[in-house]
CSV table of C-alpha atoms in Angstrom, one decimal:
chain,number,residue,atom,x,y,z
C,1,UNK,CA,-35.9,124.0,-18.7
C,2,UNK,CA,-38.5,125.2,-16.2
C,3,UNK,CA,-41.8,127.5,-17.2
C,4,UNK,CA,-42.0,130.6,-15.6
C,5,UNK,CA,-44.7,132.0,-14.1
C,6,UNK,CA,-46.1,133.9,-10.7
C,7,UNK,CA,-43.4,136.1,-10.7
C,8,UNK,CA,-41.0,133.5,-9.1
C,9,UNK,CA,-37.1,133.8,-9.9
C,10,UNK,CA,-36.2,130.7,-11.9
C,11,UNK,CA,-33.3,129.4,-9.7
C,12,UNK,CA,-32.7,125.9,-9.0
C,13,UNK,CA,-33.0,126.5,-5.2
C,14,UNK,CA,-36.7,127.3,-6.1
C,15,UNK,CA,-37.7,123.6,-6.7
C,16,UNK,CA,-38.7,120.5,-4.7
C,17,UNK,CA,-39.0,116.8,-5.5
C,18,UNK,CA,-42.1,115.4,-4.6
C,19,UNK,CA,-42.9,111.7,-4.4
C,20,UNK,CA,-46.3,110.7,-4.2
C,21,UNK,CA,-47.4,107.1,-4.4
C,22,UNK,CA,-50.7,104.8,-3.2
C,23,UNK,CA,-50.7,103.1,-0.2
C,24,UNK,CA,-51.1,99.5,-0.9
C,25,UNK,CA,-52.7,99.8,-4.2
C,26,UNK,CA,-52.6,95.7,-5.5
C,27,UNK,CA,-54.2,95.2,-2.4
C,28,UNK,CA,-56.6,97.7,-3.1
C,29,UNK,CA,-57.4,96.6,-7.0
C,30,UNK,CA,-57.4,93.4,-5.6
C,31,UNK,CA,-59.7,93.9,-3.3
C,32,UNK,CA,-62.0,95.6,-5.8
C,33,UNK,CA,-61.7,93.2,-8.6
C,34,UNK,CA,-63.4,90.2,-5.5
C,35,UNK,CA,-65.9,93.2,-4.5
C,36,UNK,CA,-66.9,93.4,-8.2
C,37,UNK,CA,-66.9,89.8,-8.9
C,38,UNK,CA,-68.1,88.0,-5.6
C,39,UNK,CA,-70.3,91.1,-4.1
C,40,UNK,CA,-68.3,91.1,-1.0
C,41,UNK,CA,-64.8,91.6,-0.1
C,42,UNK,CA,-63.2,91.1,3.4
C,43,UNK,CA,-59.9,92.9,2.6
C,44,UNK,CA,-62.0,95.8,0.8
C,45,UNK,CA,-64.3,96.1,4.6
C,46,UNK,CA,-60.8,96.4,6.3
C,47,UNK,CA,-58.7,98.6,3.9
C,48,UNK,CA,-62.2,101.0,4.0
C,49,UNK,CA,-62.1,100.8,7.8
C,50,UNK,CA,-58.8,102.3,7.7
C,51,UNK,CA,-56.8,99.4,9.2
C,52,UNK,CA,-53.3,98.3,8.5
C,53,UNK,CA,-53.6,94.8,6.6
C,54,UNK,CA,-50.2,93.6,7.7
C,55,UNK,CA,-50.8,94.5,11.2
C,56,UNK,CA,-53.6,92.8,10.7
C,57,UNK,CA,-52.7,89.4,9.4
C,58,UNK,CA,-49.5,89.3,12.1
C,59,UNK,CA,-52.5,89.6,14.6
C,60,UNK,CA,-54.1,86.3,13.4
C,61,UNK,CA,-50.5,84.9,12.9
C,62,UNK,CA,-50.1,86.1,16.6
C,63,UNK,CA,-53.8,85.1,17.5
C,64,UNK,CA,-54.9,88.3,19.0
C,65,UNK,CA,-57.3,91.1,17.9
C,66,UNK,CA,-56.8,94.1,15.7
C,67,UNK,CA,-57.1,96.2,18.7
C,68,UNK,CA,-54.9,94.4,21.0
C,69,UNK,CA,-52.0,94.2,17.9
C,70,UNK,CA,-52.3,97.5,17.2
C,71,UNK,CA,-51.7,99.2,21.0
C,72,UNK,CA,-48.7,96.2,20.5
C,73,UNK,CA,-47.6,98.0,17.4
C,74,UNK,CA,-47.3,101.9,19.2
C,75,UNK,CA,-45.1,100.4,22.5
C,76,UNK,CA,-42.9,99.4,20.3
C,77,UNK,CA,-43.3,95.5,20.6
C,78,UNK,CA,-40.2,93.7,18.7
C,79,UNK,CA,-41.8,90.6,18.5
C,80,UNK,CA,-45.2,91.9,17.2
C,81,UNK,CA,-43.7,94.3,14.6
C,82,UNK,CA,-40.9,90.8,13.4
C,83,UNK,CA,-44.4,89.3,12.9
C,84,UNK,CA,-45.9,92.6,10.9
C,85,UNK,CA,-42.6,92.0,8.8
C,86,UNK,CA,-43.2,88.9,8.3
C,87,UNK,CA,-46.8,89.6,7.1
C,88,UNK,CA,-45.6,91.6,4.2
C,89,UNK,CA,-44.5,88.9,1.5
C,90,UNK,CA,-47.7,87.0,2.4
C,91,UNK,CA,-50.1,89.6,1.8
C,92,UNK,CA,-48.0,90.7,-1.5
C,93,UNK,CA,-47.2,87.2,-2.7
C,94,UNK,CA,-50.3,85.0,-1.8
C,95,UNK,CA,-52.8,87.3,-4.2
C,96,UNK,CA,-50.7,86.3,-7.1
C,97,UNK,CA,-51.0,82.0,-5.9
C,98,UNK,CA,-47.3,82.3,-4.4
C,99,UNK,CA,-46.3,78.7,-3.4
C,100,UNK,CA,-44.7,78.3,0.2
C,101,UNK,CA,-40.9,78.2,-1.3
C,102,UNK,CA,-41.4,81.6,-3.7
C,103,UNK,CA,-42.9,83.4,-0.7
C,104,UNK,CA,-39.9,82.4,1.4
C,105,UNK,CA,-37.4,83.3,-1.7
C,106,UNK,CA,-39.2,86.4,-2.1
C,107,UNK,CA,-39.0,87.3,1.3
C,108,UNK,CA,-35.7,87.0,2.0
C,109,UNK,CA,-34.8,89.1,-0.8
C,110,UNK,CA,-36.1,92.0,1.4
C,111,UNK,CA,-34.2,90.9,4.2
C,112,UNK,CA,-37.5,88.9,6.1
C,113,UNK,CA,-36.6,85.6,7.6
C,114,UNK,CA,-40.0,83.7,8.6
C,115,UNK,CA,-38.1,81.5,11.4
C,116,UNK,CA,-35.4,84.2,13.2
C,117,UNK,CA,-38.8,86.6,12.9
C,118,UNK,CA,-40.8,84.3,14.5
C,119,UNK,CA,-38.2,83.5,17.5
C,120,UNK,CA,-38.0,79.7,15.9
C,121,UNK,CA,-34.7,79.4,15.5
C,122,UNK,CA,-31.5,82.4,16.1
C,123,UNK,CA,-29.8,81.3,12.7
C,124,UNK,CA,-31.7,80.6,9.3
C,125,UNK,CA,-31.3,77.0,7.9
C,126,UNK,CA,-30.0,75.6,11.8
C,127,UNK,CA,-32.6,72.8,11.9
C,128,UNK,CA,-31.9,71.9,8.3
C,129,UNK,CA,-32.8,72.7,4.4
C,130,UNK,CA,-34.7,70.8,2.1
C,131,UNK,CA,-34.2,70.6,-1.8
C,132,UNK,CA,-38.2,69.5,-2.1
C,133,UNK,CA,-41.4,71.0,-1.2
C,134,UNK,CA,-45.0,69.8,-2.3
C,135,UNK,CA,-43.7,67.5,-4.7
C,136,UNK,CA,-41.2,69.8,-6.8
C,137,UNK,CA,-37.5,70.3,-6.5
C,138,UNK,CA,-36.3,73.4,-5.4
C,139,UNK,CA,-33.4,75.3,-3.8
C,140,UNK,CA,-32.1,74.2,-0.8
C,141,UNK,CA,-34.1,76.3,1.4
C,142,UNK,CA,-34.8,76.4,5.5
C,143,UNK,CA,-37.5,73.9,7.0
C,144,UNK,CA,-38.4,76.0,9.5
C,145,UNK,CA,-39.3,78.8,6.9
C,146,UNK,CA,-41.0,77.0,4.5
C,147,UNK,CA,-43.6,75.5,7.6
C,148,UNK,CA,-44.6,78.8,8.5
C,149,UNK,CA,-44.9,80.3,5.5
C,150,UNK,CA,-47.4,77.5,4.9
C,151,UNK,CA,-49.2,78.1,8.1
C,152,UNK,CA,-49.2,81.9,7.1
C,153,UNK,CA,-50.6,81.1,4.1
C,154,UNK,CA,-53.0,79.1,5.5
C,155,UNK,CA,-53.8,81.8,8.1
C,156,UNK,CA,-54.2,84.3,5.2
C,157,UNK,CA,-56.9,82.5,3.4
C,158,UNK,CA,-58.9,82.6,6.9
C,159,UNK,CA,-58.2,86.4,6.8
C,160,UNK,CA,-59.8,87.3,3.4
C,161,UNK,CA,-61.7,83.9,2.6
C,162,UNK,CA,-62.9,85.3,-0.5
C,163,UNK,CA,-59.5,84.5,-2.1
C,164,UNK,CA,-60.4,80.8,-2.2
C,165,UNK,CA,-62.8,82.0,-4.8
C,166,UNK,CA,-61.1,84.1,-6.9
C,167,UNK,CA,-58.2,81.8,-7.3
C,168,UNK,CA,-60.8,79.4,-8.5
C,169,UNK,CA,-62.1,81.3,-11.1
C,170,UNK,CA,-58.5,82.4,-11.8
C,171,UNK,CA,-57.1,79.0,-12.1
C,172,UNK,CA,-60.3,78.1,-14.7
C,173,UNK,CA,-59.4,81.4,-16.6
C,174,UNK,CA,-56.1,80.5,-17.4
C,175,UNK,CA,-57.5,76.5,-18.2
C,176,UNK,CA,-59.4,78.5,-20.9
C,177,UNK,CA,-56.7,80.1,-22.4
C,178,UNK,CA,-55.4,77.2,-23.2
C,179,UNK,CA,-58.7,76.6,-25.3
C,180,UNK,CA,-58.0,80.7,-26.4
C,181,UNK,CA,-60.0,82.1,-24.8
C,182,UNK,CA,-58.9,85.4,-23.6
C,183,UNK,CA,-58.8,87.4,-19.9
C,184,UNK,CA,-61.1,90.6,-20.1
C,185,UNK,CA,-59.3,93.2,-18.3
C,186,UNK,CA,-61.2,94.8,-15.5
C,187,UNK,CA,-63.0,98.7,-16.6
C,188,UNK,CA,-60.4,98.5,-19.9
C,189,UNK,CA,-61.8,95.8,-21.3
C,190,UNK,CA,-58.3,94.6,-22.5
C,191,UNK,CA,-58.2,91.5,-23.8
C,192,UNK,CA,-55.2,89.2,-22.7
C,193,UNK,CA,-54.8,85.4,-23.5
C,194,UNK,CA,-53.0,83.6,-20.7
C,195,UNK,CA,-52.2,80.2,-19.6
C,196,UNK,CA,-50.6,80.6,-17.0
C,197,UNK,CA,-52.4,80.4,-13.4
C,198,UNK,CA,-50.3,82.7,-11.8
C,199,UNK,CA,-50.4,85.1,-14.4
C,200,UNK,CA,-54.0,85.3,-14.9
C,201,UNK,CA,-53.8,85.5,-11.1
C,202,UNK,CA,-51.9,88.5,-11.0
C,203,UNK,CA,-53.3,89.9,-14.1
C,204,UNK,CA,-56.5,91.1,-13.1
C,205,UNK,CA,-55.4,93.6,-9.7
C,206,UNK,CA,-52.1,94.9,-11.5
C,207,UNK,CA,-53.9,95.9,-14.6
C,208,UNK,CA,-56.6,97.5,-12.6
C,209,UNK,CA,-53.6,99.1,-10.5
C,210,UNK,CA,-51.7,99.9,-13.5
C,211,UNK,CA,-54.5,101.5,-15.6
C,212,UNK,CA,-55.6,103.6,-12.8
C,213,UNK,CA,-52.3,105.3,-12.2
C,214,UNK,CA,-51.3,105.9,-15.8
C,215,UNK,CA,-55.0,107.6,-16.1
C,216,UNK,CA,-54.3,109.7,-13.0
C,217,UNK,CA,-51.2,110.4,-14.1
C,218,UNK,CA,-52.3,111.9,-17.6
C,219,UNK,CA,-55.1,113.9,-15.2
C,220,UNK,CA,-52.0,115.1,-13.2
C,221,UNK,CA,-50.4,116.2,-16.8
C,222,UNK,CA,-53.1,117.7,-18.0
C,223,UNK,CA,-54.0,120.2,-15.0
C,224,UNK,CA,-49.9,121.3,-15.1
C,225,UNK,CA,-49.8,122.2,-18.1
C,226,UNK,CA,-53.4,123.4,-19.5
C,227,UNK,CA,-55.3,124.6,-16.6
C,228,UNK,CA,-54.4,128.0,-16.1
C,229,UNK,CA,-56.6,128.6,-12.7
C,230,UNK,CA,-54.3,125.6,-10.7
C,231,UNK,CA,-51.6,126.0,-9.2
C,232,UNK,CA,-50.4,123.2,-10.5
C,233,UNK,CA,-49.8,125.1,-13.8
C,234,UNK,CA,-46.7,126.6,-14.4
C,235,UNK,CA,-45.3,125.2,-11.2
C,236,UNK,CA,-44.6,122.0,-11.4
C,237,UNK,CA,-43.7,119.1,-13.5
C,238,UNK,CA,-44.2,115.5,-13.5
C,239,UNK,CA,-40.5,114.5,-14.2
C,240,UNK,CA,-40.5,110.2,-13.5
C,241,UNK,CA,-43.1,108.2,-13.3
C,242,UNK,CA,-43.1,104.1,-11.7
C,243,UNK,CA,-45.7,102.3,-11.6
C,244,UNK,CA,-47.6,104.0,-8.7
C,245,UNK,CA,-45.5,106.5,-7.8
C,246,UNK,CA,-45.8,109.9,-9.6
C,247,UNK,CA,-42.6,112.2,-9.0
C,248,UNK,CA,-43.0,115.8,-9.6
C,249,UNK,CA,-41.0,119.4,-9.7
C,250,UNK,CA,-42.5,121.8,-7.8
C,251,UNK,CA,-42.0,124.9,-7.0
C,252,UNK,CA,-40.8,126.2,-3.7
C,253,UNK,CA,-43.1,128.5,-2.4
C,254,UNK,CA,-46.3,126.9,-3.5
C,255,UNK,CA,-44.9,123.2,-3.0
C,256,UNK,CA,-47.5,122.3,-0.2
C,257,UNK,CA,-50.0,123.3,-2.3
C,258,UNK,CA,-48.9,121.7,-5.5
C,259,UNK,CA,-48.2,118.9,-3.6
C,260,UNK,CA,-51.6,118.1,-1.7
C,261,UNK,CA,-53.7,118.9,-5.2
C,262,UNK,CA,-51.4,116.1,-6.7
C,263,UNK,CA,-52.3,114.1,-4.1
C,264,UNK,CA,-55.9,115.1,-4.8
C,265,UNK,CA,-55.7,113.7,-8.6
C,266,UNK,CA,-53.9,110.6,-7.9
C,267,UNK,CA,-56.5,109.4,-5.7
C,268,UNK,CA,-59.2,110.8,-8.0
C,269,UNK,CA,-58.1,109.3,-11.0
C,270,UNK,CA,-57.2,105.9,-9.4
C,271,UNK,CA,-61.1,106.4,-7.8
C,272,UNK,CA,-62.7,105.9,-11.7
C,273,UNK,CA,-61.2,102.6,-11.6
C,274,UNK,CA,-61.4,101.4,-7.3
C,275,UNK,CA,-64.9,102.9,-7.0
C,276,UNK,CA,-65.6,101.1,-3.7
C,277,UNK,CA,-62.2,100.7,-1.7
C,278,UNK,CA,-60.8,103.7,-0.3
C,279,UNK,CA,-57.5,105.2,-2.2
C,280,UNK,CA,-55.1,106.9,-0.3
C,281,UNK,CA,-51.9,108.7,-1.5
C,282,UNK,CA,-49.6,111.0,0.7
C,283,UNK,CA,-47.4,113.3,-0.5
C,284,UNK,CA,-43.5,113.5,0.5
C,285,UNK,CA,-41.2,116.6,-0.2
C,286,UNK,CA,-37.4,116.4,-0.6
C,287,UNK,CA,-34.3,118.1,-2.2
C,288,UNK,CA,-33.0,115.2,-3.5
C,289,UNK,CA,-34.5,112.0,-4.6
C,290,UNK,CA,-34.6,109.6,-1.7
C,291,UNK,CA,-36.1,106.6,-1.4
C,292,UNK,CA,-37.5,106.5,2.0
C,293,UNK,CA,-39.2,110.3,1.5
C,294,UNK,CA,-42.0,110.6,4.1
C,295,UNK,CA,-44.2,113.1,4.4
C,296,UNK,CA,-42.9,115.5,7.1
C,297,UNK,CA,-44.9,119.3,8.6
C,298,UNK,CA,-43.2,122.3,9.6
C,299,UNK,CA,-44.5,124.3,12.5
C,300,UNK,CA,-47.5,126.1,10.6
C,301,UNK,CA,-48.5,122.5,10.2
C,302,UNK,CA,-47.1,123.0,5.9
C,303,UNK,CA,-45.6,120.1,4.5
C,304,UNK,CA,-41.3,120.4,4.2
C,305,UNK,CA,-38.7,119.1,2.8
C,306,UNK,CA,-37.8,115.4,4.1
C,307,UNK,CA,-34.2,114.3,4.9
C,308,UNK,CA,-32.6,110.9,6.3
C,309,UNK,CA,-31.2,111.4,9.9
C,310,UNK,CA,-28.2,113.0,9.7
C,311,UNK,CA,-26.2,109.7,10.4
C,312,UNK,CA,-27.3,108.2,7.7
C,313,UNK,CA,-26.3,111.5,5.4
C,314,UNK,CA,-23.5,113.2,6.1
C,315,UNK,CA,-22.6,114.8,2.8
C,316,UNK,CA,-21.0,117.9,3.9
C,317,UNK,CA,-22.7,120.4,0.8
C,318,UNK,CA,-26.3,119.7,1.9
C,319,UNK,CA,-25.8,119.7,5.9
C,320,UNK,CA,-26.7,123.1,6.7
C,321,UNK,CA,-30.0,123.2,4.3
C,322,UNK,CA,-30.6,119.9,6.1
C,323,UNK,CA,-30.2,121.1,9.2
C,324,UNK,CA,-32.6,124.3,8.4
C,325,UNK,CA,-35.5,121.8,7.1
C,326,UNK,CA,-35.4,119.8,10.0
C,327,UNK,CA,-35.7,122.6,12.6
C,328,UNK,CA,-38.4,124.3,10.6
């Protein structure tokens, strides 16, 4: 059931999905939680200068300079954007102490082949697999992949060198646990006993991430449905919420507007907990719940509906709505 309110007709063709989710947010917590703890924070300088940290580690990988990656990245350069690819399991799996084989598991579950990326070899596994890596037996995985994601790694440690740091302190954490004594939780105070390295690794950004999106999300409920003067209230609904991603109902005719103030109070609440690394959050519009939802502006500039490209959706009941969205 939907509230009324504003005088709009309650009809299902009133309502919009949005999706609205943080931009890198572990990265972000992570970064905070070394600002907090060390002073200084090399990932927190270049998320706050506005730069893309996986274009930026595939420039080191590449050994060039933000700059000259990033005019790489807008032609369009295949090689440069395989190495930007590429860049994405190490930045999300070295935080977290990743070895060399998880990252290259981990990464080819989302498709990312370090060597065929890299132009190292045309078929994965060609110049051989091994079933051991640093001492431990694993699956039998590609040579070529495991090298460079050790290199990469290596490379990523050079890129935010205050990681070496916080794995130390990390990797005595979870030592003490062993003794019980327990992790303290970043802002929450939460106490945690851990042994694991890995865990206690991981344990300090995600919480931070994780506390900070359930508060905003609360701020986001609050506003719909006690704060008569938004125009949140009595438009719109928070109807699924995932991790860092909240997904709302909102109503048609004041959808941009519900949708930039939700924005507004994701990166607000997620703010009380990242105080010094920029948050950002964009807002994506659709009639049905798609994955890939970007955020997409009509010709006054308004944000609109989002579809895939109409090869990719060719369900005949939704092609002429689609087609009006698009052209709007």
């Amino acid at each position: 059931h939907h509230p009324g309110g504003r005088g709009i007709p309650m009809t299902v063709d009133n309502w919009l999905y949005c999706s609205c989710d943080y931009n890198m947010l572990e990265m972000c917590t992570l970064a905070q939680v070394n600002y907090t703890w060390q002073g200084y924070s090399a990932m927190r300088d270049a998320i706050n200068a506005g730069h893309d940290l996986h274009s930026r580690l595939a420039a080191r990988l590449e050994g060039i300079t933000y700059e000259e990656a990033m005019v790489r990245r807008k032609a369009g350069d295949k090689h440069f954007n395989n190495m930007r690819q590429s860049a994405k399991p190490i930045n999300f799996g070295k935080g977290g102490l990743m070895g060399d084989a998880k990252v290259v598991f981990t990464a080819r579950k989302e498709g990312v082949r370090f060597c065929e990326l890299a132009g190292v070899q045309e078929k994965c596994g060609t110049n051989g697999k091994v079933t051991e890596w640093n001492g431990r037996t694993i699956s039998p995985t590609c040579v070529e992949c495991l090298h460079l994601a050790k290199r990469y790694g290596e490379l990523w440690f050079q890129e935010f060198p205050e990681m070496k740091e916080y794995h130390r302190r990390v990797i005595a954490m979870a030592r003490a646990g062993e003794r019980g004594t327990p992790l303290v939780s970043e802002v929450t105070g939460m106490l945690r006993l851990e042994t694991s390295a890995n865990a206690a690794s991981n344990h300090f950004f995600q919480s931070l991430a994780s506390a900070g999106a359930k508060h905003a999300s609360w701020l986001l409920s609050k506003e719909m449905y006690t704060d008569p003067s938004s125009v949140l209230y009595n438009n719109s609904r928070l109807v699924v919420f995932v991790h860092d991603e909240t997904f709302t109902e909102l109503r048609e005719p004041v959808a941009h507007e519900c949708a930039m103030r939700q924005a507004e109070i994701m990166i607000k609440g997620m703010r009380e907990f990242c105080p010094d690394v920029t948050i950002r959050a964009e807002p994506a519009l659709a009639r049905r719940w798609f994955k890939g939802a970007e955020k997409v502006l009509d010709k006054q500039g308004r944000l609109k509906p989002w579809w895939p490209k109409s090869s990719e959706w060719k369900w005949g009941p939704d092609q002429e709505q689609a087609q009006k969205d698009r052209e709007a």
